[in-house]
JSON list of C-alpha atoms in Angstrom, two decimals:
[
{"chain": "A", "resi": 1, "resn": "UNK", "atom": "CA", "xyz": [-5.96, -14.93, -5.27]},
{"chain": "A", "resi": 2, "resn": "UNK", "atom": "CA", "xyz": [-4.18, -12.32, -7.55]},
{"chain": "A", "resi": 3, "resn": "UNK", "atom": "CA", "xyz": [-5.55, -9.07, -5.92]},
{"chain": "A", "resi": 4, "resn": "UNK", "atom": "CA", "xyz": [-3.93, -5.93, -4.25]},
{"chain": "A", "resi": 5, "resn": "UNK", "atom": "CA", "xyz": [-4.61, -3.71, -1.01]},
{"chain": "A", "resi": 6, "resn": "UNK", "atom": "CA", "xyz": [-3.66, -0.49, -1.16]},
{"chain": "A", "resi": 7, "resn": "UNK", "atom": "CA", "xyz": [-4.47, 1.24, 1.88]},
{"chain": "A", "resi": 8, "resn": "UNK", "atom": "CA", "xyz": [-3.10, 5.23, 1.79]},
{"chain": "A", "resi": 9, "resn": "UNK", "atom": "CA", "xyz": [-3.89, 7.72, 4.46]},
{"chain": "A", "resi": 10, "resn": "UNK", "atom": "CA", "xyz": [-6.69, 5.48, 6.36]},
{"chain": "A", "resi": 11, "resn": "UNK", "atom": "CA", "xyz": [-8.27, 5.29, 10.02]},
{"chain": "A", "resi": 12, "resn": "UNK", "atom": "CA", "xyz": [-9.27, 2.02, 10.78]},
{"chain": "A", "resi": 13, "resn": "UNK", "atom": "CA", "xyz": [-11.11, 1.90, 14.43]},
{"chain": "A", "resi": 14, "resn": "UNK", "atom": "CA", "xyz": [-13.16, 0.47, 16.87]},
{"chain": "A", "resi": 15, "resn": "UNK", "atom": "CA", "xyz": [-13.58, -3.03, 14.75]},
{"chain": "A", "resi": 16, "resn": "UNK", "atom": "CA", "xyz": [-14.85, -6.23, 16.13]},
{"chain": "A", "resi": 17, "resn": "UNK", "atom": "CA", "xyz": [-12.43, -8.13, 14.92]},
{"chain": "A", "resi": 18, "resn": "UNK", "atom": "CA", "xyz": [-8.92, -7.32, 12.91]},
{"chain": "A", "resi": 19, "resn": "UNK", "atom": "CA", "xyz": [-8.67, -4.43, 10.95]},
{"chain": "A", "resi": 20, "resn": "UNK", "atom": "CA", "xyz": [-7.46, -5.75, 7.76]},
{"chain": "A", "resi": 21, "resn": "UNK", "atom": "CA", "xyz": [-7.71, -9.67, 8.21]},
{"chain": "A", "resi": 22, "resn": "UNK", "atom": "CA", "xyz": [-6.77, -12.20, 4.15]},
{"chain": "A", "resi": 23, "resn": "UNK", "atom": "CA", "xyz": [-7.31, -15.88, 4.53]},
{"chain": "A", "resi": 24, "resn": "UNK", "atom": "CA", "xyz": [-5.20, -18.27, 3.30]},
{"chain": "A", "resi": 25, "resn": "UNK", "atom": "CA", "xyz": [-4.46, -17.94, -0.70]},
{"chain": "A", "resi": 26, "resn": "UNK", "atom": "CA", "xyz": [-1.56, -17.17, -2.75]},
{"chain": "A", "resi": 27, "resn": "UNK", "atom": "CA", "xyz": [-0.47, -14.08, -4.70]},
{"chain": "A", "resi": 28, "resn": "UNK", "atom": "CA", "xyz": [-1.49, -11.20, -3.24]},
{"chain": "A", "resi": 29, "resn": "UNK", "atom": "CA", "xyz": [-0.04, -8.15, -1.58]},
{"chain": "A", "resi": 30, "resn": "UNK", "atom": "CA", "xyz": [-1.36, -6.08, 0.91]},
{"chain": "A", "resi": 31, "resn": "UNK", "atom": "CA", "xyz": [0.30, -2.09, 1.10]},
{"chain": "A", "resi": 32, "resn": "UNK", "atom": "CA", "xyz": [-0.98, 0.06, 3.94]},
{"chain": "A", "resi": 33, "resn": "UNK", "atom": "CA", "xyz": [0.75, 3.20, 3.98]},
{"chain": "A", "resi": 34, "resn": "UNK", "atom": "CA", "xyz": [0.75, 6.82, 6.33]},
{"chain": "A", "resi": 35, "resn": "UNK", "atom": "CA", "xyz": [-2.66, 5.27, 8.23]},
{"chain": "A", "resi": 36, "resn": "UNK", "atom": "CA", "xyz": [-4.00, 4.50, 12.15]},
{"chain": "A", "resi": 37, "resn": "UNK", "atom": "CA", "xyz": [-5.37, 1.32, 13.99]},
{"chain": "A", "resi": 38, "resn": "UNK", "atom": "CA", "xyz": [-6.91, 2.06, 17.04]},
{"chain": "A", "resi": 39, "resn": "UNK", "atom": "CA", "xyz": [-9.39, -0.06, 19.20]},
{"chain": "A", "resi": 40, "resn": "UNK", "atom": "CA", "xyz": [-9.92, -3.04, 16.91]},
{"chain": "A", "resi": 41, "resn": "UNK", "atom": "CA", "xyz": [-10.91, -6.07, 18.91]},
{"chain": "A", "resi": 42, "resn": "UNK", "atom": "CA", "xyz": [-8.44, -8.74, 17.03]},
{"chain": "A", "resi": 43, "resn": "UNK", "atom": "CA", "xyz": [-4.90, -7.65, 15.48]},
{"chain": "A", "resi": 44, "resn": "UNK", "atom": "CA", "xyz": [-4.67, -4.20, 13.22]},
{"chain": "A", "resi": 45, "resn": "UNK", "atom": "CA", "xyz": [-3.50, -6.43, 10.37]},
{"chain": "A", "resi": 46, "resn": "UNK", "atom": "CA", "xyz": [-3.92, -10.47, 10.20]},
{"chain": "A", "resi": 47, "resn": "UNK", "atom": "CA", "xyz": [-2.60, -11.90, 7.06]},
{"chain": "A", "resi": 48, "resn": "UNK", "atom": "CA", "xyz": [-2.38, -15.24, 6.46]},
{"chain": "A", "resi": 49, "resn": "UNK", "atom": "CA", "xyz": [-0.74, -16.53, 3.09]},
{"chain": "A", "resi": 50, "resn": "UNK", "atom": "CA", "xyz": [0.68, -19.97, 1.68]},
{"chain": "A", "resi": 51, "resn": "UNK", "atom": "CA", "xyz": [4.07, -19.38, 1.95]},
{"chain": "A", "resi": 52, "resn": "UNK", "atom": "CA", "xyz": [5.11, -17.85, -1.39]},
{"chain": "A", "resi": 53, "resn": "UNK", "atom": "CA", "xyz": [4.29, -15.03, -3.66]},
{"chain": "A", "resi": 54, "resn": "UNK", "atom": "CA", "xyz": [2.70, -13.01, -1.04]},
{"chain": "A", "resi": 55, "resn": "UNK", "atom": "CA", "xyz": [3.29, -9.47, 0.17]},
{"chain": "A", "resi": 56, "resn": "UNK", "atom": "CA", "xyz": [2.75, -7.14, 2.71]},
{"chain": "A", "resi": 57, "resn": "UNK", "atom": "CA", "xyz": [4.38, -3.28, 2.85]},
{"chain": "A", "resi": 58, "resn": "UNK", "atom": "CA", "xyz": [3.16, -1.27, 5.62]},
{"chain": "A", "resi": 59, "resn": "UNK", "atom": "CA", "xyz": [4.47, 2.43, 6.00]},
{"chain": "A", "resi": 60, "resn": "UNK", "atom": "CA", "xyz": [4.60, 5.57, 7.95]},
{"chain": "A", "resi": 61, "resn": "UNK", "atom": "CA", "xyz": [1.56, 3.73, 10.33]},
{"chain": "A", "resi": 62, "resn": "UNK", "atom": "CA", "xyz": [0.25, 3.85, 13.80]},
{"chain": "A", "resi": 63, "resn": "UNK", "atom": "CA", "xyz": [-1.12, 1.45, 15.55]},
{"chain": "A", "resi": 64, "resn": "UNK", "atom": "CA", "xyz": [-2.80, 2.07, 19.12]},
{"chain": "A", "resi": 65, "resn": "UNK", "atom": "CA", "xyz": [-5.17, -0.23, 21.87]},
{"chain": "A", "resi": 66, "resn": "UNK", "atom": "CA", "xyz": [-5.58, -3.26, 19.28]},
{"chain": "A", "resi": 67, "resn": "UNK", "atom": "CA", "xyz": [-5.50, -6.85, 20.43]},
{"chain": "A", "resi": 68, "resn": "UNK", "atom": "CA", "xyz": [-2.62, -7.39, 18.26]},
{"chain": "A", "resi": 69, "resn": "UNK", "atom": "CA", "xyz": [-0.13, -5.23, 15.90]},
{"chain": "A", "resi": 70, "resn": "UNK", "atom": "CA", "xyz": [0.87, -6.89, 12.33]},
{"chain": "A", "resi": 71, "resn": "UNK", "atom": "CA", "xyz": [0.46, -10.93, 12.34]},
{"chain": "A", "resi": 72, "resn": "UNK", "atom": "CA", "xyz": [1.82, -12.52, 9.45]},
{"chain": "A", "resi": 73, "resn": "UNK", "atom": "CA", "xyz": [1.27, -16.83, 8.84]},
{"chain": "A", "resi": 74, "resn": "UNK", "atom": "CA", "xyz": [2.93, -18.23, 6.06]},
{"chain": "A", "resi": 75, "resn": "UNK", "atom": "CA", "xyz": [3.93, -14.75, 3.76]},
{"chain": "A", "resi": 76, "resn": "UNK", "atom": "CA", "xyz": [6.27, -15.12, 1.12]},
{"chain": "A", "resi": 77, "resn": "UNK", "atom": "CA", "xyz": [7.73, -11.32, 2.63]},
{"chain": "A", "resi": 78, "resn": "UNK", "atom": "CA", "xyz": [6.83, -8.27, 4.80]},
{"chain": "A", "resi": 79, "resn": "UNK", "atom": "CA", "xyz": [8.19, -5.15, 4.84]},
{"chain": "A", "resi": 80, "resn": "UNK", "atom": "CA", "xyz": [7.39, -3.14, 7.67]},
{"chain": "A", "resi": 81, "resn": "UNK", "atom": "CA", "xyz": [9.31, 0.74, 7.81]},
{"chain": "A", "resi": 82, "resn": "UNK", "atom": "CA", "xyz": [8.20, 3.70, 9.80]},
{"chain": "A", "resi": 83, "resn": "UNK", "atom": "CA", "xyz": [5.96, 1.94, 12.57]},
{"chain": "A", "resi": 84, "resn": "UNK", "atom": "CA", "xyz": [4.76, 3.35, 16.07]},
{"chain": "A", "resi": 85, "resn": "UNK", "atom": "CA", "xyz": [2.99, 0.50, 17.82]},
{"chain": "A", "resi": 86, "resn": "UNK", "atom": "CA", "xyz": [1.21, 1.21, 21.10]},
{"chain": "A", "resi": 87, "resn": "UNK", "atom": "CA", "xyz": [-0.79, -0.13, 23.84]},
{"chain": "A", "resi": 88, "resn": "UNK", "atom": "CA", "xyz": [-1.32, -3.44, 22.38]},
{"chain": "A", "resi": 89, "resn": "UNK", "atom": "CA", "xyz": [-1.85, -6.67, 24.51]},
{"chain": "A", "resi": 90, "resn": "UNK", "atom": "CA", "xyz": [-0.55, -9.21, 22.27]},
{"chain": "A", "resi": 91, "resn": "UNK", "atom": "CA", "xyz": [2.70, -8.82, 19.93]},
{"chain": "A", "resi": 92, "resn": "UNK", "atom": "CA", "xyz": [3.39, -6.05, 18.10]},
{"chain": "A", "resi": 93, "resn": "UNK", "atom": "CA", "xyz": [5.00, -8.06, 15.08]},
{"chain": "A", "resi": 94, "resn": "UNK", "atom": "CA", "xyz": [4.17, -11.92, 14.63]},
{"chain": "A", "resi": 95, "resn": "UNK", "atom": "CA", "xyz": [5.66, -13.65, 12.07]},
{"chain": "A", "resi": 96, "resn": "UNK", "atom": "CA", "xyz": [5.33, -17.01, 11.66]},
{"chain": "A", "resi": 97, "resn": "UNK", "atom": "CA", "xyz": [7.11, -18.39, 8.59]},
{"chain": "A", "resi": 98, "resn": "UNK", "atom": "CA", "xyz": [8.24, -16.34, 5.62]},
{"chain": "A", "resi": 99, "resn": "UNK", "atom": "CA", "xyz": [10.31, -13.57, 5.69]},
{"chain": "A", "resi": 100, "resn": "UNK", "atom": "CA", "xyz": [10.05, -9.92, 7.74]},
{"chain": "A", "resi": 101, "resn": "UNK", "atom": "CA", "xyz": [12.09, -6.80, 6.87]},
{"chain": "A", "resi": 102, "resn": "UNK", "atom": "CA", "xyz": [11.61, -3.96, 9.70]},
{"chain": "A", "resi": 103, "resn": "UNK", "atom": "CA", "xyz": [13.33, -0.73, 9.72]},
{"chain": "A", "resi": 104, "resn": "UNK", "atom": "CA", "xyz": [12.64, 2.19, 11.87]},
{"chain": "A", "resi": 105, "resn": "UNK", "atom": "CA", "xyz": [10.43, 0.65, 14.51]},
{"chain": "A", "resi": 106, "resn": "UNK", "atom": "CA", "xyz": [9.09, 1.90, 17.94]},
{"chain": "A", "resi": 107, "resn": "UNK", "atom": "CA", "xyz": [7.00, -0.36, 19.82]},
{"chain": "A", "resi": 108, "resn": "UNK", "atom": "CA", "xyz": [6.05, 0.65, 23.99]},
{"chain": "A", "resi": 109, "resn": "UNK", "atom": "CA", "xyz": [3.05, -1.12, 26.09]},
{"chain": "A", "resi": 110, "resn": "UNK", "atom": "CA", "xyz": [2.67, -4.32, 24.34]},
{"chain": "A", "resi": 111, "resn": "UNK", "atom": "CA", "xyz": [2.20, -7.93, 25.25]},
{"chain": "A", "resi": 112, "resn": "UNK", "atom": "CA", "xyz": [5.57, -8.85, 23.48]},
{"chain": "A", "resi": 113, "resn": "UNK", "atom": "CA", "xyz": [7.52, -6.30, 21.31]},
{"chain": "A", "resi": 114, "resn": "UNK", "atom": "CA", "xyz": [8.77, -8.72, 17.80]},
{"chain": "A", "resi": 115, "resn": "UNK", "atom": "CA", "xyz": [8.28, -12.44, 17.49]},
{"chain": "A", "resi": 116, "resn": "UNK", "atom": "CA", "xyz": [9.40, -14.42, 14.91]},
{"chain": "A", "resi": 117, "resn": "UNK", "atom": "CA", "xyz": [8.61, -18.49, 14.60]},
{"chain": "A", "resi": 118, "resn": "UNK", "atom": "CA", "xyz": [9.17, -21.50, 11.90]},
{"chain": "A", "resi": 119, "resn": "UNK", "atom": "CA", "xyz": [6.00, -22.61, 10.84]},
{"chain": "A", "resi": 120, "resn": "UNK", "atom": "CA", "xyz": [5.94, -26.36, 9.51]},
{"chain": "A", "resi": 121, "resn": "UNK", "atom": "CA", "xyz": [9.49, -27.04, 9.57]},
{"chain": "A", "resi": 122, "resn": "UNK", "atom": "CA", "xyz": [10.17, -23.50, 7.97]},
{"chain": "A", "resi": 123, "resn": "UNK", "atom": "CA", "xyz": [12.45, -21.20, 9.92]},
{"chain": "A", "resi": 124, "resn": "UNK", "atom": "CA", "xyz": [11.03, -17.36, 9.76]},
{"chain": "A", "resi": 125, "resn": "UNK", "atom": "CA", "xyz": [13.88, -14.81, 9.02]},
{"chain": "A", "resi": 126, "resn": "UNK", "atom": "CA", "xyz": [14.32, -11.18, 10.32]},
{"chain": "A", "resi": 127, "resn": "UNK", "atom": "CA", "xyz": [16.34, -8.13, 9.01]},
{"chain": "A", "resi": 128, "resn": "UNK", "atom": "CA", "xyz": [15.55, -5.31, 11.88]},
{"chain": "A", "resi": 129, "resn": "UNK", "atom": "CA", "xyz": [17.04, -2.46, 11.93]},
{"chain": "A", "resi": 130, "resn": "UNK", "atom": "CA", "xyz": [16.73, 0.49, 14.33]},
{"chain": "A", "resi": 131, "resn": "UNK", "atom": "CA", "xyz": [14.13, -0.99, 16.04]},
{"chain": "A", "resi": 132, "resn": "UNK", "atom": "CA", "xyz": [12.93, -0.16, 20.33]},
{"chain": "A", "resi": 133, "resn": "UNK", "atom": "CA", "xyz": [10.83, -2.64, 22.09]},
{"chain": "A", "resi": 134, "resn": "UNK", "atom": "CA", "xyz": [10.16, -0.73, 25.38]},
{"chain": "A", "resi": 135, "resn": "UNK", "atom": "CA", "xyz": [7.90, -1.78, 28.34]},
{"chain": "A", "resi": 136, "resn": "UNK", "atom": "CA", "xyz": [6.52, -4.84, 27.15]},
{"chain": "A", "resi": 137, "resn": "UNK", "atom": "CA", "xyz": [6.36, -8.79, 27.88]},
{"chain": "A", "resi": 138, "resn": "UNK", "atom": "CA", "xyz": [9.46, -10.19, 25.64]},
{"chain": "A", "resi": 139, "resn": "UNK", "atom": "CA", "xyz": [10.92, -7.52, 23.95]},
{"chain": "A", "resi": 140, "resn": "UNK", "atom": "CA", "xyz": [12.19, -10.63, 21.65]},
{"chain": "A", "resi": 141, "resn": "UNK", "atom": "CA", "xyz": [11.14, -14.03, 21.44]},
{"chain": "A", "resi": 142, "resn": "UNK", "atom": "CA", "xyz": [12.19, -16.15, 18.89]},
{"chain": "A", "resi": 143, "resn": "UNK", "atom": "CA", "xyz": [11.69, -20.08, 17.85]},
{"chain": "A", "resi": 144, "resn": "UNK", "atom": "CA", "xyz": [13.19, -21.57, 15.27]},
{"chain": "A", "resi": 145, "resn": "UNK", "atom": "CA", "xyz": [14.23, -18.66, 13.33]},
{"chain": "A", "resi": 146, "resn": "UNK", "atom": "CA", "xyz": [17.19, -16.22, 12.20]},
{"chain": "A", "resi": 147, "resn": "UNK", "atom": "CA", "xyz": [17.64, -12.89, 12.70]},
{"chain": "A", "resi": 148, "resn": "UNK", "atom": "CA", "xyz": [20.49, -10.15, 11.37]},
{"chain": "A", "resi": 149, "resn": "UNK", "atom": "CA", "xyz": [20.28, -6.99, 13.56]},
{"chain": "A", "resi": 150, "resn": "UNK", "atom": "CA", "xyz": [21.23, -3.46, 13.55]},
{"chain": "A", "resi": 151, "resn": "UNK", "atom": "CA", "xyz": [20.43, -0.61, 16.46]},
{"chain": "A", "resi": 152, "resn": "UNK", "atom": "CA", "xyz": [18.25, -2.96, 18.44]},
{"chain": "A", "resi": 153, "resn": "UNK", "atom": "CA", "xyz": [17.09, -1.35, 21.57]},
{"chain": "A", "resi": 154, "resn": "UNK", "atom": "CA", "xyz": [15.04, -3.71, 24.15]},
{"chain": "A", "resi": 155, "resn": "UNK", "atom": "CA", "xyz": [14.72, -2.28, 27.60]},
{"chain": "A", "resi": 156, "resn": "UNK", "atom": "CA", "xyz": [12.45, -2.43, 30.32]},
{"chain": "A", "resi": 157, "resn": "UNK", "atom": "CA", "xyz": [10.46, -5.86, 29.55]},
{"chain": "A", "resi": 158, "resn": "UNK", "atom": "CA", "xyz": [9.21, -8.59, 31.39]}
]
């Protein structure tokens, strides 16, 4: 509880599991900025919060041959801007609960391209702007949540 993750100009690869992974507490914030995720063996990030005060920026970042892209449970907010995501077998943005902000997105080869569910009778919310979902499962699923969208391009998916 009460710390910060800066992460600036970073290769995180070949993990066994995720490549930044938080369990579930309160006030913190995670900022990963201009690095690469390549070959980790769960989802590049997995950040699980309560619901609040938490917060997640990630910048200017590749991610390539995970498991997963960015999964958020429970986050007060993410912020996602600048983000090439990549021959990834499950979804390149999960967020479940809370709030996600993504600008500027390019996702191709992945299991699903952005999905956003309510979590305990929460609704998740999306803001996406300019965002491509190419050659992947759903290039949108949502459940229980609300999006506002702006240059959304989804083609060729399942």
């Amino acid at each position: 509880n009460g710390t910060t993750m800066d992460l600036v100009d970073a290769t995180v690869e070949d993990c066994g599991q995720s490549g930044i992974f938080t369990s579930r507490s309160t006030n913190w914030a995670v900022r990963v900025v201009k690095s690469k995720f390549r070959t980790t063996k769960g989802p590049a990030l997995s950040l699980h919060g309560m619901g609040t005060d938490e917060l997640v920026e990630v910048q200017s970042t590749t991610i390539q041959d995970t498991l997963g892209g960015i999964v958020v449970e429970s986050v007060g907010m993410a912020r996602v801007s600048g983000i090439t995501v990549s021959g990834v077998s499950g979804p390149a943005f999960h967020n479940m609960g809370g709030r996600l902000i993504a600008s500027d997105i390019k996702v191709t080869k992945c299991g699903d391209g952005v999905v956003l569910v309510g979590k305990n009778g929460t609704r998740a919310d999306g803001s996406l702007r300019n965002v491509t979902v190419t050659d992947g499962g759903h290039g949108m699923y949502l459940s229980n949540a609300r999006i506002d969208a702006e240059d959304l391009f989804l083609s060729r998916n399942a």
